[in-house]
GROMACS .gro file of N, CA, C and O in nm:
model
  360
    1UNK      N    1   7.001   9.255  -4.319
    1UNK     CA    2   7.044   9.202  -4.446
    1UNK      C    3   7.193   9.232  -4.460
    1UNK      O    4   7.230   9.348  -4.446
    2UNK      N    5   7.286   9.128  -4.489
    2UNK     CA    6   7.444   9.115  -4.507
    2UNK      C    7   7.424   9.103  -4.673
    2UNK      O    8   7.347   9.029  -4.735
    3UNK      N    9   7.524   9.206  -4.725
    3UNK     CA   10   7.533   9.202  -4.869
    3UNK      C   11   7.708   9.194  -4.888
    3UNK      O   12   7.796   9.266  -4.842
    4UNK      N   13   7.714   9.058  -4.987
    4UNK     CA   14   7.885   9.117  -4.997
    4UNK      C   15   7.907   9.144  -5.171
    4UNK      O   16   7.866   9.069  -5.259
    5UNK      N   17   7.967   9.246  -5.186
    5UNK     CA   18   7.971   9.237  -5.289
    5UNK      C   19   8.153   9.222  -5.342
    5UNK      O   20   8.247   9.211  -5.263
    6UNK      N   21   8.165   9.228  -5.520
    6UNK     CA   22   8.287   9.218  -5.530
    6UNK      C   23   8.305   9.374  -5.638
    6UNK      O   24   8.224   9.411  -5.722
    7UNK      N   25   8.391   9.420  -5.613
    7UNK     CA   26   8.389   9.547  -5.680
    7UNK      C   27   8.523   9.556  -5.825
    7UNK      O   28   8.630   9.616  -5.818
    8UNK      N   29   8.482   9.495  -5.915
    8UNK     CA   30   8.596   9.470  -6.001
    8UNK      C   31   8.689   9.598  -6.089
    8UNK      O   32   8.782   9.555  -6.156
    9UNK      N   33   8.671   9.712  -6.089
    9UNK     CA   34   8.690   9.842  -6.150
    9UNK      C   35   8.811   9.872  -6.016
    9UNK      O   36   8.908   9.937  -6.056
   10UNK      N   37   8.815   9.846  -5.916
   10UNK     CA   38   8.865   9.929  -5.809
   10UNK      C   39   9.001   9.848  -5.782
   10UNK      O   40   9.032   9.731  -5.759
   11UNK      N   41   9.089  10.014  -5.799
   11UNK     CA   42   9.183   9.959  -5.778
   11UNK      C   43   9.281  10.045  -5.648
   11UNK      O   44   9.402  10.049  -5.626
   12UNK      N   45   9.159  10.110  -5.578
   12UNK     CA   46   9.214  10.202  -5.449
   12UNK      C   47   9.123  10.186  -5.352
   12UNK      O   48   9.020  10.134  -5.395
   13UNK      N   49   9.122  10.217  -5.208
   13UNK     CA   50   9.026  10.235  -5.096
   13UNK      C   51   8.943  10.363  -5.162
   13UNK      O   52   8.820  10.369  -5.165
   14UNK      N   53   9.015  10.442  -5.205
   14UNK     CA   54   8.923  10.591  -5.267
   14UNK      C   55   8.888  10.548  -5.404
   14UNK      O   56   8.852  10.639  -5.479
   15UNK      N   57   8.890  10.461  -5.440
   15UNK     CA   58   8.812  10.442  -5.599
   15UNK      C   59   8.677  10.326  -5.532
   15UNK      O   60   8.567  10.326  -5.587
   16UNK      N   61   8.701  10.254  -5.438
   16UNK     CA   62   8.605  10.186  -5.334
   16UNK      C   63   8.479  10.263  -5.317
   16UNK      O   64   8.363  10.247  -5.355
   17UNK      N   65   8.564  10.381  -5.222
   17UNK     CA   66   8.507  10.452  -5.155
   17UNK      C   67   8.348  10.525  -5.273
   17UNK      O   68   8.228  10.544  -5.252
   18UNK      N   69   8.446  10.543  -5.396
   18UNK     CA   70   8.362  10.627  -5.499
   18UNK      C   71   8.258  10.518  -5.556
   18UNK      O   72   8.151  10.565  -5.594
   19UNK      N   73   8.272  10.402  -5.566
   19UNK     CA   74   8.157  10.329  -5.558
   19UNK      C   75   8.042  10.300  -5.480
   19UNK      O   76   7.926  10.334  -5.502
   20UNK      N   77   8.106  10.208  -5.352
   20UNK     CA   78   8.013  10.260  -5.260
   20UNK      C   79   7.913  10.361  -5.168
   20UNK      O   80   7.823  10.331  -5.089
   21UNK      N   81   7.964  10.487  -5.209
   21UNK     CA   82   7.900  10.566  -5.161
   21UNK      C   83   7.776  10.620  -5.260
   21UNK      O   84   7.710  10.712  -5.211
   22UNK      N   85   7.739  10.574  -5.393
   22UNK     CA   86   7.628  10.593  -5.428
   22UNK      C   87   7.560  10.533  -5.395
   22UNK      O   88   7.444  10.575  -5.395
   23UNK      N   89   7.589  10.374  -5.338
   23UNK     CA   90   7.542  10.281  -5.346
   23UNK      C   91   7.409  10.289  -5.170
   23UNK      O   92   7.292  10.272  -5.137
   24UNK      N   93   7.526  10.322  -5.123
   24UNK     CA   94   7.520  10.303  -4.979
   24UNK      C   95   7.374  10.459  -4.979
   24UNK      O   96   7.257  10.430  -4.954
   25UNK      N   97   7.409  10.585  -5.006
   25UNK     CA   98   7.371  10.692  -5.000
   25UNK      C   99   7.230  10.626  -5.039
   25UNK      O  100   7.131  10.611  -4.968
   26UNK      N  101   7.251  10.589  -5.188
   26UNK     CA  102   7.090  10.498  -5.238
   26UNK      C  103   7.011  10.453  -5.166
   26UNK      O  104   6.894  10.490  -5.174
   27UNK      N  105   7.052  10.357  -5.072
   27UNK     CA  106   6.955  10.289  -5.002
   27UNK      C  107   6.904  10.346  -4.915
   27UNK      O  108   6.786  10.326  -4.884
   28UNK      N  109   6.992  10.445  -4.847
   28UNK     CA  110   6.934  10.551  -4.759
   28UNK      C  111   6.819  10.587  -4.794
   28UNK      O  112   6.713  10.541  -4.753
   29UNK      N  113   6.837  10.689  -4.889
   29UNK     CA  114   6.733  10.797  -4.947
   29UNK      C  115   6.605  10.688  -4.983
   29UNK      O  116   6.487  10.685  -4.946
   30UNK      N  117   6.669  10.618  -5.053
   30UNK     CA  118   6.525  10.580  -5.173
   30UNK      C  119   6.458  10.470  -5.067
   30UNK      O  120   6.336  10.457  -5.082
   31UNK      N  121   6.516  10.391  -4.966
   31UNK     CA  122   6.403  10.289  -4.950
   31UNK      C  123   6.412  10.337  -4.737
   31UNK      O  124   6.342  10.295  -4.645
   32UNK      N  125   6.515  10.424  -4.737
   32UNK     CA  126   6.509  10.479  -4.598
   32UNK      C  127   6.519  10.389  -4.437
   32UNK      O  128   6.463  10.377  -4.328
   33UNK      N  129   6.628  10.345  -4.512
   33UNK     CA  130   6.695  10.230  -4.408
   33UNK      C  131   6.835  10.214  -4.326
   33UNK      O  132   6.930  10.240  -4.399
   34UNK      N  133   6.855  10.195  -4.257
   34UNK     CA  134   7.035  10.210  -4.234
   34UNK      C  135   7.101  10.115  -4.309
   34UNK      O  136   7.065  10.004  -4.349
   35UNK      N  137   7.225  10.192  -4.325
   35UNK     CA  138   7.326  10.128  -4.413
   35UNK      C  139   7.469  10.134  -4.337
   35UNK      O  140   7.491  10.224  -4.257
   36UNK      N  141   7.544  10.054  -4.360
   36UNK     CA  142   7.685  10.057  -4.329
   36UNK      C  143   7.818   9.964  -4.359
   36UNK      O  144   7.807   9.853  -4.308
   37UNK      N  145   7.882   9.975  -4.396
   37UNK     CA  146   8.000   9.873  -4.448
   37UNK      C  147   8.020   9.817  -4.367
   37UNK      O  148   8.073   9.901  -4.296
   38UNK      N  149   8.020   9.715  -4.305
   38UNK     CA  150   8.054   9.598  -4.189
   38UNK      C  151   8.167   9.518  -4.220
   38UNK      O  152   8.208   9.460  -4.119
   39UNK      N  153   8.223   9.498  -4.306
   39UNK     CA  154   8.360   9.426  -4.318
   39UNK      C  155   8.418   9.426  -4.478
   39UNK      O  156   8.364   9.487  -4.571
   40UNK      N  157   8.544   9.341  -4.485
   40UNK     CA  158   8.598   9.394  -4.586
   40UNK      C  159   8.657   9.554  -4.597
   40UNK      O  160   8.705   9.592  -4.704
   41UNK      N  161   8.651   9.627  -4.501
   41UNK     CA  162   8.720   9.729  -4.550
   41UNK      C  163   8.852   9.786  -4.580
   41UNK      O  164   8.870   9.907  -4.589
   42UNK      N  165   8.954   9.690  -4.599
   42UNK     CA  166   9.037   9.723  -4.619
   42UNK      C  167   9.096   9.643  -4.772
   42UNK      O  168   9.205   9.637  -4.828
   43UNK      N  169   8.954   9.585  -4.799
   43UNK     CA  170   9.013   9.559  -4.915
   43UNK      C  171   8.974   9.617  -5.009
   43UNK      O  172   8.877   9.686  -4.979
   44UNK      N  173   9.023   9.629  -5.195
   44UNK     CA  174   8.981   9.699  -5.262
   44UNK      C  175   8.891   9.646  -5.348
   44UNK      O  176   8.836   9.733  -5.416
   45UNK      N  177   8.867   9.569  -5.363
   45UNK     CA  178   8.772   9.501  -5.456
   45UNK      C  179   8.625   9.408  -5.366
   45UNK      O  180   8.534   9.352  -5.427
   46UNK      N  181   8.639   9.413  -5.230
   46UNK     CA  182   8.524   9.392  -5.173
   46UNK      C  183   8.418   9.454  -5.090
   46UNK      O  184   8.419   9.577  -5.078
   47UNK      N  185   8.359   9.409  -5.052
   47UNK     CA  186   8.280   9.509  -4.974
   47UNK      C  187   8.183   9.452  -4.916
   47UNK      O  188   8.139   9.372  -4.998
   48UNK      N  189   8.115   9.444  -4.810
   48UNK     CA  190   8.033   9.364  -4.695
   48UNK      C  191   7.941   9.498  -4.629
   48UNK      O  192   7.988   9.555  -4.531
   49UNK      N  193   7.849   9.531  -4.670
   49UNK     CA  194   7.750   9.597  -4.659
   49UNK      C  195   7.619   9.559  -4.555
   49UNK      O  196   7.554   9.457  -4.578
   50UNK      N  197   7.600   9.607  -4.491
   50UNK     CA  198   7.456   9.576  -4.400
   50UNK      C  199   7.321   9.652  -4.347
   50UNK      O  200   7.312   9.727  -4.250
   51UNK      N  201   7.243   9.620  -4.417
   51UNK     CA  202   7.107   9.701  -4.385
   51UNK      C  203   7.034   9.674  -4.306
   51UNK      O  204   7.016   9.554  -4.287
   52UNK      N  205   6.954   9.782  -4.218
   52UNK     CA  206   6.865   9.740  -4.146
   52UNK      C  207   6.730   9.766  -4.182
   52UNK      O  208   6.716   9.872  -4.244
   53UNK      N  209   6.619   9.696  -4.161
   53UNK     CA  210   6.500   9.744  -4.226
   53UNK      C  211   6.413   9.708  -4.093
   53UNK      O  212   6.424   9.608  -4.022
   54UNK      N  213   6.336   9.805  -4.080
   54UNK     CA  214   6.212   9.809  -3.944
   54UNK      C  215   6.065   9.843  -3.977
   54UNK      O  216   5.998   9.925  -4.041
   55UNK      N  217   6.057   9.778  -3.930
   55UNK     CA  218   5.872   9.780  -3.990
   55UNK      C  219   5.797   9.739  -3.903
   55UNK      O  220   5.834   9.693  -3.794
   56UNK      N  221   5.629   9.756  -3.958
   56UNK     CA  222   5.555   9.729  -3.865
   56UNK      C  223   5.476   9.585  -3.890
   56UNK      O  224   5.383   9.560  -3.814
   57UNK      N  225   5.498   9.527  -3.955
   57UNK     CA  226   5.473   9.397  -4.019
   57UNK      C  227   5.598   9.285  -4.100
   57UNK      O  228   5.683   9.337  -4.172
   58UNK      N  229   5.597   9.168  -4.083
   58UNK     CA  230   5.681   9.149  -4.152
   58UNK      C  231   5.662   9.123  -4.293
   58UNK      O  232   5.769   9.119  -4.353
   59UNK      N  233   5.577   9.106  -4.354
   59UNK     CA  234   5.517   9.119  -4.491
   59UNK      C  235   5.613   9.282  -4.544
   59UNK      O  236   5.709   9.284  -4.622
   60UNK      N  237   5.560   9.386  -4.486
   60UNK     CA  238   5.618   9.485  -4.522
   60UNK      C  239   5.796   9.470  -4.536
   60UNK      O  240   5.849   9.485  -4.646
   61UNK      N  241   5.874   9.439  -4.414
   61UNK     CA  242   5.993   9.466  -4.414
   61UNK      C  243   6.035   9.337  -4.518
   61UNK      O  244   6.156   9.324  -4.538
   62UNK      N  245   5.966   9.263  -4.569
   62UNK     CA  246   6.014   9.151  -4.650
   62UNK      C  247   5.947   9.217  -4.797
   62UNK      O  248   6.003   9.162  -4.892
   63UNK      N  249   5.851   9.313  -4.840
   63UNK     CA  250   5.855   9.396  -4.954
   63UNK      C  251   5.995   9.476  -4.944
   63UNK      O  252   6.075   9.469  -5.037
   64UNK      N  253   6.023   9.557  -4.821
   64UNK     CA  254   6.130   9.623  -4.840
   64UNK      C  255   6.259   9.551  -4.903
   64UNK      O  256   6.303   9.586  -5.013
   65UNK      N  257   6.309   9.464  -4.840
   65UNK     CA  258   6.423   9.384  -4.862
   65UNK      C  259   6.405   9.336  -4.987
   65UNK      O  260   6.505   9.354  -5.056
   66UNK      N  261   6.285   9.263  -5.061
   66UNK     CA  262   6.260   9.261  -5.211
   66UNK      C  263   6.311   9.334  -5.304
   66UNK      O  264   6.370   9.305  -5.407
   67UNK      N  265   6.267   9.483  -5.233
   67UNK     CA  266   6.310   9.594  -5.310
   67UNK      C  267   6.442   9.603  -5.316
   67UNK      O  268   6.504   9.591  -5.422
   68UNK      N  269   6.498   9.624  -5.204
   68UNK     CA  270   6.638   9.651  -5.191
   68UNK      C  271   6.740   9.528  -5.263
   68UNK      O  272   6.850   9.576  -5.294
   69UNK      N  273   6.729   9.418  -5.288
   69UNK     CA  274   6.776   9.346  -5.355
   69UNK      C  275   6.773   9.335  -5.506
   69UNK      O  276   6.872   9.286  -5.560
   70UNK      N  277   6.680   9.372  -5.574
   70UNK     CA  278   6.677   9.431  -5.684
   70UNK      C  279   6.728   9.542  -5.746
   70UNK      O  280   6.771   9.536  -5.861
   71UNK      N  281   6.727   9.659  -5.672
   71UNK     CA  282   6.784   9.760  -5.661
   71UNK      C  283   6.943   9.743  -5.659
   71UNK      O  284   7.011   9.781  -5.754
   72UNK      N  285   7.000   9.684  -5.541
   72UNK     CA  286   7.125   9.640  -5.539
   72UNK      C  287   7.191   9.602  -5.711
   72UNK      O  288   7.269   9.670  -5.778
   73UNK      N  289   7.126   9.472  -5.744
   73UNK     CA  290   7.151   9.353  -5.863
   73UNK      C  291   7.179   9.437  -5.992
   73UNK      O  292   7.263   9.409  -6.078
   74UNK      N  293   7.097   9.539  -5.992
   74UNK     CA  294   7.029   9.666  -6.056
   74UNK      C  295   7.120   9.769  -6.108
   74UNK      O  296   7.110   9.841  -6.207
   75UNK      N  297   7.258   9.754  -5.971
   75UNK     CA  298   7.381   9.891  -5.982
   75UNK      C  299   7.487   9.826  -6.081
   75UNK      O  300   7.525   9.709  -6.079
   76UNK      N  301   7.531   9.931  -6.172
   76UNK     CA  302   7.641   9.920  -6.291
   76UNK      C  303   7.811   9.904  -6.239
   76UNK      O  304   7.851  10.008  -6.186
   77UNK      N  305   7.878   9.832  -6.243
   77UNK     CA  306   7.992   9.789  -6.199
   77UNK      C  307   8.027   9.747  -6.058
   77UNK      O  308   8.136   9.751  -6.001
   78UNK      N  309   7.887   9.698  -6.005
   78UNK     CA  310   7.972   9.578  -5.891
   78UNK      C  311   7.897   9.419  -5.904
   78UNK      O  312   7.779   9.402  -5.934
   79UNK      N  313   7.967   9.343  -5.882
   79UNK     CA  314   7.871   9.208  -5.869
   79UNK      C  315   7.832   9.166  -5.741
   79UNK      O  316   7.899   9.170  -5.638
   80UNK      N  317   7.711   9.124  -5.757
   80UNK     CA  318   7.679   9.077  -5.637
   80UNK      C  319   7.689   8.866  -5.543
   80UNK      O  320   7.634   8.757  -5.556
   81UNK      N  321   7.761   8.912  -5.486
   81UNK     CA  322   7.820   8.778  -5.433
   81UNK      C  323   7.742   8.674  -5.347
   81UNK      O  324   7.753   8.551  -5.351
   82UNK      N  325   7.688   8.723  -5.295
   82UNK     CA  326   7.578   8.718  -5.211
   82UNK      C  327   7.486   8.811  -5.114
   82UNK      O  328   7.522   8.928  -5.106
   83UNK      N  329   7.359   8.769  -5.031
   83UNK     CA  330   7.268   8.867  -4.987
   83UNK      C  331   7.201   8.773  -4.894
   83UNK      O  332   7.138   8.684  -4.950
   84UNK      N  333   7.201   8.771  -4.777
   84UNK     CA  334   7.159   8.729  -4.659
   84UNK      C  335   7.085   8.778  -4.562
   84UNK      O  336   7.150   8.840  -4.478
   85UNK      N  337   6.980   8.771  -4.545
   85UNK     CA  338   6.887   8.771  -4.401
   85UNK      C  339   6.844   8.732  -4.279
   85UNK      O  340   6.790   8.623  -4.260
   86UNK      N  341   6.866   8.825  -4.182
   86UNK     CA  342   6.891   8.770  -4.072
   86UNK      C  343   6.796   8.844  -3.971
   86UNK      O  344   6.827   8.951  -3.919
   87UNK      N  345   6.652   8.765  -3.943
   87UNK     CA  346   6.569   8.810  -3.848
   87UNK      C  347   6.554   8.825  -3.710
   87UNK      O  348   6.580   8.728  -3.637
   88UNK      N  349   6.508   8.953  -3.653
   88UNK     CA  350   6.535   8.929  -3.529
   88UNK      C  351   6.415   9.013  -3.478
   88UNK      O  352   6.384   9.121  -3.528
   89UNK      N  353   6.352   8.958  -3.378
   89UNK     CA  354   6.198   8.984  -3.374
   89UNK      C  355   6.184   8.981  -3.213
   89UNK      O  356   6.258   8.915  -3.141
   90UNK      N  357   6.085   9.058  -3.169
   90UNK     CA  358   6.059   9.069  -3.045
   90UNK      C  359   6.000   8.935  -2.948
   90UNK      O  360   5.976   8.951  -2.828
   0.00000   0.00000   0.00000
């Protein structure tokens, strides 16, 4: 899953940084997936986020991603720009 978001409050890489990292930390913990900023990083008001979700069904990893998109929509001062899925299966 490619998430980009737009971060309108930020007006530094370290005021970025202080957003995303609840964000990012979140998805970790609570739905236990990899996370990582994939592009946009050098700008201050965007951000291009990417999760991975693994499962043993795809029903399941498509509850997960449910979740995680809500959750995302869910966080207080960023908008969400778009959210994309991209399967890749044995």
């Amino acid at each position: 899953m490619e998430i980009d978001l737009h971060l309108p409050a930020c007006r530094s890489l370290k005021a970025k940084r202080a957003v995303l990292r609840p964000i990012t930390d979140g998805l970790r913990s609570r739905f236990r997936v990899s996370v990582a900023e994939v592009g946009d990083q050098d700008l201050w008001q965007r951000a291009n986020i990417g999760v991975a979700v693994v499962g043993g069904t795809t029903s399941h990893v498509e509850d997960v991603m449910d979740e995680i998109e809500r959750w995302v929509w869910a966080q207080p001062g960023i908008e969400v720009l778009s959210m994309d899925r991209t399967w890749m299966e044995d």
